[in-house]
PDB file of C-alpha atoms in Angstrom:
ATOM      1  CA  UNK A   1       3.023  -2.451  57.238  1.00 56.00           C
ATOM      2  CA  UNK A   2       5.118  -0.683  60.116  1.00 57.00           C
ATOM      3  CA  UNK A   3       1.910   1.431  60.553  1.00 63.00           C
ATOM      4  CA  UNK A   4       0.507  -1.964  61.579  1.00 60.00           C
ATOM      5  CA  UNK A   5       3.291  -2.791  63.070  1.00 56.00           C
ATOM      6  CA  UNK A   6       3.467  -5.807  60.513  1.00 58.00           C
ATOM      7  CA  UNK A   7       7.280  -4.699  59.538  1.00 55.00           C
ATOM      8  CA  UNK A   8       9.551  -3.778  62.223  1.00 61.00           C
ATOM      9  CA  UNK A   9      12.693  -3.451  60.317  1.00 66.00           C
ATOM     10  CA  UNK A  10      14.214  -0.889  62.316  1.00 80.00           C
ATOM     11  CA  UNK A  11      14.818  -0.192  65.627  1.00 84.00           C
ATOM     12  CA  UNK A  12      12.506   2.888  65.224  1.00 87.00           C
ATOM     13  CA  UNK A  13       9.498   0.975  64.105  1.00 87.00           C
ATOM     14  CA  UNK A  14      10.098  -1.975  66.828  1.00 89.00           C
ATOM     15  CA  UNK A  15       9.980   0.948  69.743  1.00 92.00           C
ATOM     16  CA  UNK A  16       6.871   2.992  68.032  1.00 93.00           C
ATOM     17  CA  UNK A  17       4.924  -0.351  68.230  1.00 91.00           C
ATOM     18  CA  UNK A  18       6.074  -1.392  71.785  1.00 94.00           C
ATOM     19  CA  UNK A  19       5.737   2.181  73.361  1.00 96.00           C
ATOM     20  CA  UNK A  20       1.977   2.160  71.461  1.00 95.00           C
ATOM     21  CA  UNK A  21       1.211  -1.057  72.863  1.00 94.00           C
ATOM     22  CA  UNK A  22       2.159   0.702  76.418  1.00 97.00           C
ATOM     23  CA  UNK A  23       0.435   3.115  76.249  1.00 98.00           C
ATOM     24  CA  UNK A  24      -2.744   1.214  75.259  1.00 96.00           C
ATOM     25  CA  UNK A  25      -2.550  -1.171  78.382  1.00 96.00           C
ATOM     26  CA  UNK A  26      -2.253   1.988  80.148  1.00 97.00           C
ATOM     27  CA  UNK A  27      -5.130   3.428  78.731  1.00 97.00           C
ATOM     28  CA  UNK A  28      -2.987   6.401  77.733  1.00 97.00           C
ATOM     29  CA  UNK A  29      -3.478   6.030  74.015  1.00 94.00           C
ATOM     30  CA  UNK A  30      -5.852   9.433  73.979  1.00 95.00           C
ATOM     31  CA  UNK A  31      -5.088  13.381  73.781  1.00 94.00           C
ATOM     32  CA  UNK A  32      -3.957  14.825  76.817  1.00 96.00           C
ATOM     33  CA  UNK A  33      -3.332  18.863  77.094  1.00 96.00           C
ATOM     34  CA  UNK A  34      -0.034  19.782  75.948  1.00 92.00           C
ATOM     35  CA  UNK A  35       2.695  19.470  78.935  1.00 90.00           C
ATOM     36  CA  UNK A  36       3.719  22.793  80.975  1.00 90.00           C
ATOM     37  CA  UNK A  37       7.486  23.993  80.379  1.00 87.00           C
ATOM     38  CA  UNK A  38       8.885  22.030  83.486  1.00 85.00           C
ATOM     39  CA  UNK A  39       7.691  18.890  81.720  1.00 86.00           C
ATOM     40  CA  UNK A  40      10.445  19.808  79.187  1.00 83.00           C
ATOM     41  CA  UNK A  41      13.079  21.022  81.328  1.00 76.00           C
ATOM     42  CA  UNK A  42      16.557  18.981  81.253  1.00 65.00           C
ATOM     43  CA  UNK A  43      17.703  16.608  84.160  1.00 69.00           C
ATOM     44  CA  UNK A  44      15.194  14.382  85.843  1.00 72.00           C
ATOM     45  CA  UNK A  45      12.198  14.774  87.384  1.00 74.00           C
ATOM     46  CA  UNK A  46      11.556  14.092  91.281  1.00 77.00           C
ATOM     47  CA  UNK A  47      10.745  10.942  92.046  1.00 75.00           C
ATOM     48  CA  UNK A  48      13.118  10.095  88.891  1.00 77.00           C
ATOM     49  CA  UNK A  49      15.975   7.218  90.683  1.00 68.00           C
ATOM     50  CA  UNK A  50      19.005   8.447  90.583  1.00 59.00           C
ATOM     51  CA  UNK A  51      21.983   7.305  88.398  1.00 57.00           C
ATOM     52  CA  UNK A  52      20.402   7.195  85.418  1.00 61.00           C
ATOM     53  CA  UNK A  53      21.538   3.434  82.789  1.00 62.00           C
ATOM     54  CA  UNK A  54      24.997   3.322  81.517  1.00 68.00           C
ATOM     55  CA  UNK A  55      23.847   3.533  78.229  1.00 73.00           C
ATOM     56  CA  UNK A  56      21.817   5.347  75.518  1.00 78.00           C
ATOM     57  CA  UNK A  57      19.785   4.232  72.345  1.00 79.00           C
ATOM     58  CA  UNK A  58      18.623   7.024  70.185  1.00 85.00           C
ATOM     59  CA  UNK A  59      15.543   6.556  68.805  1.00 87.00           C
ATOM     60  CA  UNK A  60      13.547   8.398  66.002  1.00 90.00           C
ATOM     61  CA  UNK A  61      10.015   7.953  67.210  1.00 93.00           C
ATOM     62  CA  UNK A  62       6.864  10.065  65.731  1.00 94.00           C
ATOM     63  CA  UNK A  63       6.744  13.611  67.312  1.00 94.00           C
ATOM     64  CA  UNK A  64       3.142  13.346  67.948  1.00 95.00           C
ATOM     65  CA  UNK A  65       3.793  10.242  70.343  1.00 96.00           C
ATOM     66  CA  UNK A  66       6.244  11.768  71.887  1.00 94.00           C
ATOM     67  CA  UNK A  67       4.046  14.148  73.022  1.00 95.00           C
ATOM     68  CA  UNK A  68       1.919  12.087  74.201  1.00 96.00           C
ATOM     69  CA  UNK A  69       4.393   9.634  76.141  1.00 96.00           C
ATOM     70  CA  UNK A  70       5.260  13.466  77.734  1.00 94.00           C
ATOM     71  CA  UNK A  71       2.028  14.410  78.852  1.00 96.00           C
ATOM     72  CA  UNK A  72       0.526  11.044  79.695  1.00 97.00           C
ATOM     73  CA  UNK A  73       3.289  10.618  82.197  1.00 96.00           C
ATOM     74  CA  UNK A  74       2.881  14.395  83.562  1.00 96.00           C
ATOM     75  CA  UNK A  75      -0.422  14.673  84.275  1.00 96.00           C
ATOM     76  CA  UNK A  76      -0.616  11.362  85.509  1.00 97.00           C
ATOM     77  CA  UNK A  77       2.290  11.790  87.986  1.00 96.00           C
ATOM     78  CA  UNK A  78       1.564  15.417  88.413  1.00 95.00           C
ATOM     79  CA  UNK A  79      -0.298  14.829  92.191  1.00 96.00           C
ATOM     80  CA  UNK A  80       3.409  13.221  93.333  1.00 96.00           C
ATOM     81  CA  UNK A  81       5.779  15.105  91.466  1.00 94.00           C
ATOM     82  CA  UNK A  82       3.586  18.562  93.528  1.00 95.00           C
ATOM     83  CA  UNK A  83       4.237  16.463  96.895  1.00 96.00           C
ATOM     84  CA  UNK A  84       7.582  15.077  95.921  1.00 95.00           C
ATOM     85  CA  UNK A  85       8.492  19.161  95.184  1.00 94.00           C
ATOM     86  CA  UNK A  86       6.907  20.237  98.779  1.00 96.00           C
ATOM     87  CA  UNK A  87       9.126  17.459 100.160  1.00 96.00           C
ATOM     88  CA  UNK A  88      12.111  18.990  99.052  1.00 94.00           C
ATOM     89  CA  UNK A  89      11.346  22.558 100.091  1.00 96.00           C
ATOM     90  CA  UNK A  90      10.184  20.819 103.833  1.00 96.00           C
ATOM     91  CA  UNK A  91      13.577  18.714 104.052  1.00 96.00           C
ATOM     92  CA  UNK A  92      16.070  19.986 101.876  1.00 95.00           C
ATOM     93  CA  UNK A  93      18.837  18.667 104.646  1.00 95.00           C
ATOM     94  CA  UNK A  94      17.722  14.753 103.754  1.00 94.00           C
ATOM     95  CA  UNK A  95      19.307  13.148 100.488  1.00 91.00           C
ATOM     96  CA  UNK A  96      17.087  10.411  99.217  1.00 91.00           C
ATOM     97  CA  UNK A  97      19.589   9.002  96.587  1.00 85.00           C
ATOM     98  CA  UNK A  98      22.141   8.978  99.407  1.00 86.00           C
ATOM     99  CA  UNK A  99      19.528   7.211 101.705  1.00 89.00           C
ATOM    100  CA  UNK A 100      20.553   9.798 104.198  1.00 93.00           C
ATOM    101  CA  UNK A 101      18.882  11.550 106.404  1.00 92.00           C
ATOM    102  CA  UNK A 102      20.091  13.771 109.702  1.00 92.00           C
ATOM    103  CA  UNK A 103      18.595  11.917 113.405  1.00 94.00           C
ATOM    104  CA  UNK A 104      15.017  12.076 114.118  1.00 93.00           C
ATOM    105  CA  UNK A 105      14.539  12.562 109.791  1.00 93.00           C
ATOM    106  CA  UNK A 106      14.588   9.367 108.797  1.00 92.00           C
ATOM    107  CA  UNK A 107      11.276   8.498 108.253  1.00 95.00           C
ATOM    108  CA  UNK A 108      11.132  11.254 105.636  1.00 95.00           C
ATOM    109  CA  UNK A 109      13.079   8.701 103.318  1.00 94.00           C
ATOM    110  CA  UNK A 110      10.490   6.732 103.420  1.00 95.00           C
ATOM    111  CA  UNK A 111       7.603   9.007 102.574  1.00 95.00           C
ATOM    112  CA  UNK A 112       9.444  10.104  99.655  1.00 95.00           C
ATOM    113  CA  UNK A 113      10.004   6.394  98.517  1.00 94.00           C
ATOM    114  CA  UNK A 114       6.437   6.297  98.517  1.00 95.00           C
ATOM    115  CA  UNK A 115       5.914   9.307  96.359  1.00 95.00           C
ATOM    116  CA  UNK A 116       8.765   8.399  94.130  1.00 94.00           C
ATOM    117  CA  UNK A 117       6.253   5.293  93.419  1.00 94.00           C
ATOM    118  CA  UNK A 118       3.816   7.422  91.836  1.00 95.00           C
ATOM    119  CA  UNK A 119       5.773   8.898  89.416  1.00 95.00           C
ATOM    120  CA  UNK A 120       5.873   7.267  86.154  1.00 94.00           C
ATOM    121  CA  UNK A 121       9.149   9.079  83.595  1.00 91.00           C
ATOM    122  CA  UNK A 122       9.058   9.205  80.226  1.00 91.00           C
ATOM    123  CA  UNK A 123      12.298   6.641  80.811  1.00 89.00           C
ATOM    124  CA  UNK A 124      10.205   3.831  81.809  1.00 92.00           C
ATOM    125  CA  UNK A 125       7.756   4.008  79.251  1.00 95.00           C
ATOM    126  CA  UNK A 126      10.592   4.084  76.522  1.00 92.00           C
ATOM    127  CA  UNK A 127      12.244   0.964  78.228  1.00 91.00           C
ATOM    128  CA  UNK A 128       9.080  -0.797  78.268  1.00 94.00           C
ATOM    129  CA  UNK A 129       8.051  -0.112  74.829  1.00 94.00           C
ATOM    130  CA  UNK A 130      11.701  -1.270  73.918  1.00 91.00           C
ATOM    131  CA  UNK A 131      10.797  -4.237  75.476  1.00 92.00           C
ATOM    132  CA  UNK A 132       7.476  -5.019  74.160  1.00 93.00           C
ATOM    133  CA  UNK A 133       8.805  -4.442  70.429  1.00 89.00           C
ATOM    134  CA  UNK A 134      11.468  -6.991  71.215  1.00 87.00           C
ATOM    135  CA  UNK A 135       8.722  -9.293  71.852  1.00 89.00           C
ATOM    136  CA  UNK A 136       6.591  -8.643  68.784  1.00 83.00           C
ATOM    137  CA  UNK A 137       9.585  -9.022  66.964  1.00 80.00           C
ATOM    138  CA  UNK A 138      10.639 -12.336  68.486  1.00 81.00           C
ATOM    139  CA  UNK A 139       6.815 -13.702  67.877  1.00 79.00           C
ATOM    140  CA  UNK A 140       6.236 -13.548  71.484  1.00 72.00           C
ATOM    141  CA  UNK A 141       3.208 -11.513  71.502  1.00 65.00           C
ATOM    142  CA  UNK A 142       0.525 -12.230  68.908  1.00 51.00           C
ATOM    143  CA  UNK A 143      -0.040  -9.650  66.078  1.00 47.00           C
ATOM    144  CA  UNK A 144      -3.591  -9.257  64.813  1.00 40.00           C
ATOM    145  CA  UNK A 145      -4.392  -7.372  61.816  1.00 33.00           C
ATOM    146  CA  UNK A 146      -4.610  -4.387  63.150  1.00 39.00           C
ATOM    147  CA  UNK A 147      -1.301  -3.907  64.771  1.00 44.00           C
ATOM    148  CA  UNK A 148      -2.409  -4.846  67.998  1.00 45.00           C
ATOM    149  CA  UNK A 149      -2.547  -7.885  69.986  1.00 43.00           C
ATOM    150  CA  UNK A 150      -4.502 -10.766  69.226  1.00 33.00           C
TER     151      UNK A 150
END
């Protein structure tokens, strides 16, 4: 039944559903090639907004969608997070979470806003998943048979 997403008893099982659900309006629910090492590396990646939520809720979600939450938002982002890392090398005096920028600069905040939109983190898919479990579990968003919406 959690398989379905018929039983979410847990936390765990509410945010596997939602983040599947996601990924499935996203049209990410397919392989992708396994990530490149700076997909893995610590911290966040450009475009990320700085400061991050004040708190944390561990979840225990399926390695293989993990991986695939990972490399769905990589190689989907990858075109921005190239230009967002050119950026940086090309104005490394400007500080975007600052909103600062020396005179005559300033409109480099904005192009970086715009590539900043084109990045999709792991974070928001894992917030949004949250979210659409939430709603499964509160009946807000039909279940069929099958797990999926009706």
């Amino acid at each position: 039944m959690r398989e379905r997403g018929q039983l979410l008893d847990s936390l765990d099982a509410l945010a596997t559903l939602g983040v599947r659900r996601e990924l499935a309006d996203r049209d990410w629910n397919r392989p992708w090639p396994a990530c490149p090492p700076q997909a893995r590396d610590l911290g966040r990646w450009p475009g990320s907004a700085d400061g991050g939520f004040p708190e944390q809720l561990p979840l225990r979600l399926p390695t293989s969608l993990e991986n695939q939450v990972r490399a769905a938002c990589w190689y989907t982002s990858f075109e921005a997070i190239e230009a967002l890392e050119d950026w940086r090398r090309r104005y490394p005096q400007v500080i975007p979470r600052r909103r600062w920028a020396p005179a005559g600069l300033e409109s480099a905040l904005d192009a970086y806003d715009q590539l900043a939109l084109r990045v999709t983190t792991t974070g928001e898919i894992w917030r949004a998943g949250i979210e659409r479990g939430m709603d499964a579990a509160a009946g807000r968003e039909a279940v069929g048979a099958g797990g999926g919406p009706r």
